[in-house]
Amino acid sequence: MANTASPADPTRRDFLYLTTGAMGVVGTAAALWPFIDQMNPDASTRALASIEVDIGAIEPGQSITVQWRGKPVFIRNRTPEEIEAAKSVPLAELRDPLARNDNAAADADASDANRATDGMENILVMVGVCTHLGCIPLGQQGEYGGWFCPCHGSHYDTAGRIRKGPAPENMHVPVYTFVNDTRLRIG
């Protein structure tokens, strides 16, 4: 007896081809998933994506250093004199004209207002890494009363802006928000 099925009619063989192909795709995806999933950051990294810091105990003129994403973050409660010193610097004197503030536009200038938060100008938050070779600067030192990197001689002012030395950029300001007057969330 001859096969009476027309080429447009599905046969059992067509069904077997489709199901075998579908199972092959599902099997390949199941085999590849562990390799793809292992590229995601681990739980400890995701847990450090943001931290909250109590800043209520930081007196004017004092700084604290916290760890965020494996890097030191400087939080300084600046005195009115330090704020005025930072505001009085003409932008033309700055070596890096950009604010380097993740809370502001990428092309924001390096004025003190663009390095701090409006209404909380006394609190300065910066990633505490020298932009030259990644050293950790010393606070309240250097020619401008801000930070000094003794490894290669970079001097930062009271707003964390590079003023002298080999560092090419201002210290970076991470994303942060004020939860309330005494708590700060970084990240």
PDB file of C-alpha atoms in Angstrom:
ATOM      1  CA  MET A   1       0.000   0.000   0.000  1.00  0.00           C
ATOM      2  CA  ALA A   2       1.406   3.387  -0.966  1.00  0.00           C
ATOM      3  CA  ASN A   3       1.713   6.374   1.332  1.00  0.00           C
ATOM      4  CA  THR A   4      -1.318   8.563   0.668  1.00  0.00           C
ATOM      5  CA  ALA A   5      -0.183  11.575   2.735  1.00  0.00           C
ATOM      6  CA  SER A   6       0.438  14.721   0.739  1.00  0.00           C
ATOM      7  CA  PRO A   7       3.641  16.743   1.356  1.00  0.00           C
ATOM      8  CA  ALA A   8       1.649  19.392   3.245  1.00  0.00           C
ATOM      9  CA  ASP A   9       0.191  16.873   5.725  1.00  0.00           C
ATOM     10  CA  PRO A  10       2.268  16.322   8.878  1.00  0.00           C
ATOM     11  CA  THR A  11       3.528  12.841   9.461  1.00  0.00           C
ATOM     12  CA  ARG A  12       4.769  11.001  12.484  1.00  0.00           C
ATOM     13  CA  ARG A  13       8.334  11.568  11.288  1.00  0.00           C
ATOM     14  CA  ASP A  14       7.778  15.371  11.219  1.00  0.00           C
ATOM     15  CA  PHE A  15       6.451  15.225  14.765  1.00  0.00           C
ATOM     16  CA  LEU A  16       9.495  13.242  15.936  1.00  0.00           C
ATOM     17  CA  TYR A  17      11.875  15.750  14.287  1.00  0.00           C
ATOM     18  CA  LEU A  18      10.169  18.686  16.005  1.00  0.00           C
ATOM     19  CA  THR A  19      10.037  17.082  19.449  1.00  0.00           C
ATOM     20  CA  THR A  20      13.656  15.886  19.197  1.00  0.00           C
ATOM     21  CA  GLY A  21      14.790  19.386  18.196  1.00  0.00           C
ATOM     22  CA  ALA A  22      12.810  20.998  21.031  1.00  0.00           C
ATOM     23  CA  MET A  23      14.251  18.575  23.570  1.00  0.00           C
ATOM     24  CA  GLY A  24      17.735  19.315  22.231  1.00  0.00           C
ATOM     25  CA  VAL A  25      17.227  23.056  22.727  1.00  0.00           C
ATOM     26  CA  VAL A  26      15.856  22.559  26.254  1.00  0.00           C
ATOM     27  CA  GLY A  27      18.703  20.174  27.121  1.00  0.00           C
ATOM     28  CA  THR A  28      21.344  22.557  25.798  1.00  0.00           C
ATOM     29  CA  ALA A  29      19.847  25.464  27.758  1.00  0.00           C
ATOM     30  CA  ALA A  30      19.738  23.356  30.925  1.00  0.00           C
ATOM     31  CA  ALA A  31      23.370  22.339  30.441  1.00  0.00           C
ATOM     32  CA  LEU A  32      24.551  25.918  29.769  1.00  0.00           C
ATOM     33  CA  TRP A  33      22.637  27.606  32.623  1.00  0.00           C
ATOM     34  CA  PRO A  34      25.201  26.835  35.364  1.00  0.00           C
ATOM     35  CA  PHE A  35      27.943  28.411  33.249  1.00  0.00           C
ATOM     36  CA  ILE A  36      25.872  31.521  32.600  1.00  0.00           C
ATOM     37  CA  ASP A  37      24.684  31.795  36.204  1.00  0.00           C
ATOM     38  CA  GLN A  38      28.210  31.613  37.623  1.00  0.00           C
ATOM     39  CA  MET A  39      28.977  34.953  35.933  1.00  0.00           C
ATOM     40  CA  ASN A  40      26.542  36.789  38.239  1.00  0.00           C
ATOM     41  CA  PRO A  41      28.056  38.508  41.297  1.00  0.00           C
ATOM     42  CA  ASP A  42      27.938  36.490  44.485  1.00  0.00           C
ATOM     43  CA  ALA A  43      25.619  37.306  47.371  1.00  0.00           C
ATOM     44  CA  SER A  44      28.300  39.103  49.395  1.00  0.00           C
ATOM     45  CA  THR A  45      28.931  41.525  46.525  1.00  0.00           C
ATOM     46  CA  ARG A  46      25.227  42.207  46.036  1.00  0.00           C
ATOM     47  CA  ALA A  47      24.849  42.785  49.770  1.00  0.00           C
ATOM     48  CA  LEU A  48      27.468  45.557  49.620  1.00  0.00           C
ATOM     49  CA  ALA A  49      25.719  47.375  46.790  1.00  0.00           C
ATOM     50  CA  SER A  50      24.515  49.946  49.321  1.00  0.00           C
ATOM     51  CA  ILE A  51      25.295  50.694  52.935  1.00  0.00           C
ATOM     52  CA  GLU A  52      23.801  53.016  55.529  1.00  0.00           C
ATOM     53  CA  VAL A  53      26.064  55.060  57.754  1.00  0.00           C
ATOM     54  CA  ASP A  54      25.195  56.941  60.945  1.00  0.00           C
ATOM     55  CA  ILE A  55      26.721  60.395  60.536  1.00  0.00           C
ATOM     56  CA  GLY A  56      25.132  61.949  63.633  1.00  0.00           C
ATOM     57  CA  ALA A  57      28.227  61.504  65.781  1.00  0.00           C
ATOM     58  CA  ILE A  58      30.665  63.130  63.341  1.00  0.00           C
ATOM     59  CA  GLU A  59      31.578  66.511  64.777  1.00  0.00           C
ATOM     60  CA  PRO A  60      32.505  69.452  62.522  1.00  0.00           C
ATOM     61  CA  GLY A  61      36.101  68.999  61.419  1.00  0.00           C
ATOM     62  CA  GLN A  62      36.028  65.213  61.857  1.00  0.00           C
ATOM     63  CA  SER A  63      36.090  62.448  59.254  1.00  0.00           C
ATOM     64  CA  ILE A  64      35.243  58.784  59.237  1.00  0.00           C
ATOM     65  CA  THR A  65      36.172  56.096  56.748  1.00  0.00           C
ATOM     66  CA  VAL A  66      33.750  53.302  55.846  1.00  0.00           C
ATOM     67  CA  GLN A  67      34.121  50.380  53.466  1.00  0.00           C
ATOM     68  CA  TRP A  68      31.837  50.250  50.430  1.00  0.00           C
ATOM     69  CA  ARG A  69      32.344  47.738  47.623  1.00  0.00           C
ATOM     70  CA  GLY A  70      35.815  47.012  48.951  1.00  0.00           C
ATOM     71  CA  LYS A  71      36.927  50.651  48.773  1.00  0.00           C
ATOM     72  CA  PRO A  72      37.358  53.236  51.505  1.00  0.00           C
ATOM     73  CA  VAL A  73      34.821  56.061  51.487  1.00  0.00           C
ATOM     74  CA  PHE A  74      35.681  59.269  53.319  1.00  0.00           C
ATOM     75  CA  ILE A  75      32.800  61.054  55.037  1.00  0.00           C
ATOM     76  CA  ARG A  76      33.800  64.439  56.415  1.00  0.00           C
ATOM     77  CA  ASN A  77      31.755  66.930  58.377  1.00  0.00           C
ATOM     78  CA  ARG A  78      33.409  70.099  57.116  1.00  0.00           C
ATOM     79  CA  THR A  79      33.698  73.230  59.199  1.00  0.00           C
ATOM     80  CA  PRO A  80      32.274  76.518  57.885  1.00  0.00           C
ATOM     81  CA  GLU A  81      35.860  77.660  57.256  1.00  0.00           C
ATOM     82  CA  GLU A  82      36.577  74.577  55.111  1.00  0.00           C
ATOM     83  CA  ILE A  83      33.395  75.133  53.112  1.00  0.00           C
ATOM     84  CA  GLU A  84      34.273  78.784  52.512  1.00  0.00           C
ATOM     85  CA  ALA A  85      37.832  77.847  51.512  1.00  0.00           C
ATOM     86  CA  ALA A  86      36.446  75.379  48.956  1.00  0.00           C
ATOM     87  CA  LYS A  87      33.878  77.861  47.620  1.00  0.00           C
ATOM     88  CA  SER A  88      36.449  80.637  47.236  1.00  0.00           C
ATOM     89  CA  VAL A  89      38.640  78.702  44.782  1.00  0.00           C
ATOM     90  CA  PRO A  90      38.241  80.033  41.228  1.00  0.00           C
ATOM     91  CA  LEU A  91      37.340  77.228  38.827  1.00  0.00           C
ATOM     92  CA  ALA A  92      40.164  78.314  36.504  1.00  0.00           C
ATOM     93  CA  GLU A  93      42.703  77.282  39.190  1.00  0.00           C
ATOM     94  CA  LEU A  94      41.440  73.689  39.315  1.00  0.00           C
ATOM     95  CA  ARG A  95      43.408  71.027  37.455  1.00  0.00           C
ATOM     96  CA  ASP A  96      40.323  68.871  36.831  1.00  0.00           C
ATOM     97  CA  PRO A  97      37.337  70.973  35.712  1.00  0.00           C
ATOM     98  CA  LEU A  98      34.751  68.193  36.293  1.00  0.00           C
ATOM     99  CA  ALA A  99      32.929  67.431  39.548  1.00  0.00           C
ATOM    100  CA  ARG A 100      33.318  63.622  39.205  1.00  0.00           C
ATOM    101  CA  ASN A 101      30.082  63.330  41.176  1.00  0.00           C
ATOM    102  CA  ASP A 102      27.820  60.363  40.378  1.00  0.00           C
ATOM    103  CA  ASN A 103      24.901  62.375  41.794  1.00  0.00           C
ATOM    104  CA  ALA A 104      25.339  65.175  39.230  1.00  0.00           C
ATOM    105  CA  ALA A 105      25.565  65.418  35.468  1.00  0.00           C
ATOM    106  CA  ALA A 106      28.733  63.992  33.928  1.00  0.00           C
ATOM    107  CA  ASP A 107      29.758  67.417  32.660  1.00  0.00           C
ATOM    108  CA  ALA A 108      29.066  69.303  35.928  1.00  0.00           C
ATOM    109  CA  ASP A 109      31.872  71.665  36.860  1.00  0.00           C
ATOM    110  CA  ALA A 110      34.058  71.080  39.904  1.00  0.00           C
ATOM    111  CA  SER A 111      32.561  73.846  42.022  1.00  0.00           C
ATOM    112  CA  ASP A 112      32.049  73.069  45.692  1.00  0.00           C
ATOM    113  CA  ALA A 113      28.279  73.123  45.141  1.00  0.00           C
ATOM    114  CA  ASN A 114      28.600  70.248  42.643  1.00  0.00           C
ATOM    115  CA  ARG A 115      30.767  68.188  44.993  1.00  0.00           C
ATOM    116  CA  ALA A 116      28.356  68.307  47.960  1.00  0.00           C
ATOM    117  CA  THR A 117      24.589  68.107  48.451  1.00  0.00           C
ATOM    118  CA  ASP A 118      22.514  71.276  48.554  1.00  0.00           C
ATOM    119  CA  GLY A 119      21.402  71.930  52.126  1.00  0.00           C
ATOM    120  CA  MET A 120      24.017  69.540  53.549  1.00  0.00           C
ATOM    121  CA  GLU A 121      27.170  71.212  52.228  1.00  0.00           C
ATOM    122  CA  ASN A 122      29.020  70.367  55.408  1.00  0.00           C
ATOM    123  CA  ILE A 123      28.913  66.610  54.681  1.00  0.00           C
ATOM    124  CA  LEU A 124      31.400  65.607  51.998  1.00  0.00           C
ATOM    125  CA  VAL A 125      31.365  61.991  50.743  1.00  0.00           C
ATOM    126  CA  MET A 126      34.154  60.699  48.480  1.00  0.00           C
ATOM    127  CA  VAL A 127      35.723  57.434  47.426  1.00  0.00           C
ATOM    128  CA  GLY A 128      38.982  57.615  49.366  1.00  0.00           C
ATOM    129  CA  VAL A 129      41.281  56.530  46.563  1.00  0.00           C
ATOM    130  CA  CYS A 130      43.922  58.711  44.935  1.00  0.00           C
ATOM    131  CA  THR A 131      43.165  59.005  41.246  1.00  0.00           C
ATOM    132  CA  HIS A 132      46.835  58.666  40.322  1.00  0.00           C
ATOM    133  CA  LEU A 133      47.662  55.064  41.245  1.00  0.00           C
ATOM    134  CA  GLY A 134      44.957  54.055  43.726  1.00  0.00           C
ATOM    135  CA  CYS A 135      46.695  54.877  47.002  1.00  0.00           C
ATOM    136  CA  ILE A 136      44.706  56.000  50.039  1.00  0.00           C
ATOM    137  CA  PRO A 137      45.302  59.685  50.846  1.00  0.00           C
ATOM    138  CA  LEU A 138      45.751  60.984  54.385  1.00  0.00           C
ATOM    139  CA  GLY A 139      43.061  63.365  55.642  1.00  0.00           C
ATOM    140  CA  GLN A 140      43.464  66.932  56.875  1.00  0.00           C
ATOM    141  CA  GLN A 141      46.941  67.161  55.414  1.00  0.00           C
ATOM    142  CA  GLY A 142      48.665  68.698  52.453  1.00  0.00           C
ATOM    143  CA  GLU A 143      49.011  72.254  51.253  1.00  0.00           C
ATOM    144  CA  TYR A 144      45.270  72.847  50.867  1.00  0.00           C
ATOM    145  CA  GLY A 145      44.034  71.371  54.167  1.00  0.00           C
ATOM    146  CA  GLY A 146      42.196  68.504  52.494  1.00  0.00           C
ATOM    147  CA  TRP A 147      43.900  65.217  51.662  1.00  0.00           C
ATOM    148  CA  PHE A 148      47.474  64.321  50.820  1.00  0.00           C
ATOM    149  CA  CYS A 149      48.718  61.180  49.082  1.00  0.00           C
ATOM    150  CA  PRO A 150      52.255  60.619  50.385  1.00  0.00           C
ATOM    151  CA  CYS A 151      53.047  57.956  47.788  1.00  0.00           C
ATOM    152  CA  HIS A 152      53.420  60.397  44.890  1.00  0.00           C
ATOM    153  CA  GLY A 153      52.641  63.816  46.371  1.00  0.00           C
ATOM    154  CA  SER A 154      49.086  64.559  45.239  1.00  0.00           C
ATOM    155  CA  HIS A 155      47.359  67.344  47.198  1.00  0.00           C
ATOM    156  CA  TYR A 156      43.553  67.646  47.361  1.00  0.00           C
ATOM    157  CA  ASP A 157      41.613  70.587  48.786  1.00  0.00           C
ATOM    158  CA  THR A 158      38.737  70.571  51.313  1.00  0.00           C
ATOM    159  CA  ALA A 159      36.314  69.555  48.534  1.00  0.00           C
ATOM    160  CA  GLY A 160      38.467  66.616  47.382  1.00  0.00           C
ATOM    161  CA  ARG A 161      39.620  68.355  44.206  1.00  0.00           C
ATOM    162  CA  ILE A 162      43.142  67.743  42.915  1.00  0.00           C
ATOM    163  CA  ARG A 163      45.245  70.873  43.251  1.00  0.00           C
ATOM    164  CA  LYS A 164      48.847  69.689  43.014  1.00  0.00           C
ATOM    165  CA  GLY A 165      50.720  66.504  42.119  1.00  0.00           C
ATOM    166  CA  PRO A 166      50.385  63.776  39.508  1.00  0.00           C
ATOM    167  CA  ALA A 167      46.760  62.768  40.128  1.00  0.00           C
ATOM    168  CA  PRO A 168      44.738  63.510  36.973  1.00  0.00           C
ATOM    169  CA  GLU A 169      41.229  63.753  38.464  1.00  0.00           C
ATOM    170  CA  ASN A 170      39.323  64.895  41.523  1.00  0.00           C
ATOM    171  CA  MET A 171      38.399  62.202  44.015  1.00  0.00           C
ATOM    172  CA  HIS A 172      35.173  60.554  42.904  1.00  0.00           C
ATOM    173  CA  VAL A 173      31.875  61.121  44.717  1.00  0.00           C
ATOM    174  CA  PRO A 174      29.713  57.974  44.830  1.00  0.00           C
ATOM    175  CA  VAL A 175      25.935  57.869  44.592  1.00  0.00           C
ATOM    176  CA  TYR A 176      24.551  58.720  48.017  1.00  0.00           C
ATOM    177  CA  THR A 177      21.355  60.015  49.590  1.00  0.00           C
ATOM    178  CA  PHE A 178      20.431  61.299  53.003  1.00  0.00           C
ATOM    179  CA  VAL A 179      17.910  58.997  54.696  1.00  0.00           C
ATOM    180  CA  ASN A 180      17.458  61.657  57.369  1.00  0.00           C
ATOM    181  CA  ASP A 181      19.660  64.244  59.102  1.00  0.00           C
ATOM    182  CA  THR A 182      21.791  61.594  60.786  1.00  0.00           C
ATOM    183  CA  ARG A 183      21.788  58.708  58.279  1.00  0.00           C
ATOM    184  CA  LEU A 184      23.409  58.458  54.882  1.00  0.00           C
ATOM    185  CA  ARG A 185      22.916  55.704  52.265  1.00  0.00           C
ATOM    186  CA  ILE A 186      25.824  55.082  49.903  1.00  0.00           C
ATOM    187  CA  GLY A 187      25.043  53.177  46.729  1.00  0.00           C
TER     188      GLY A 187
END
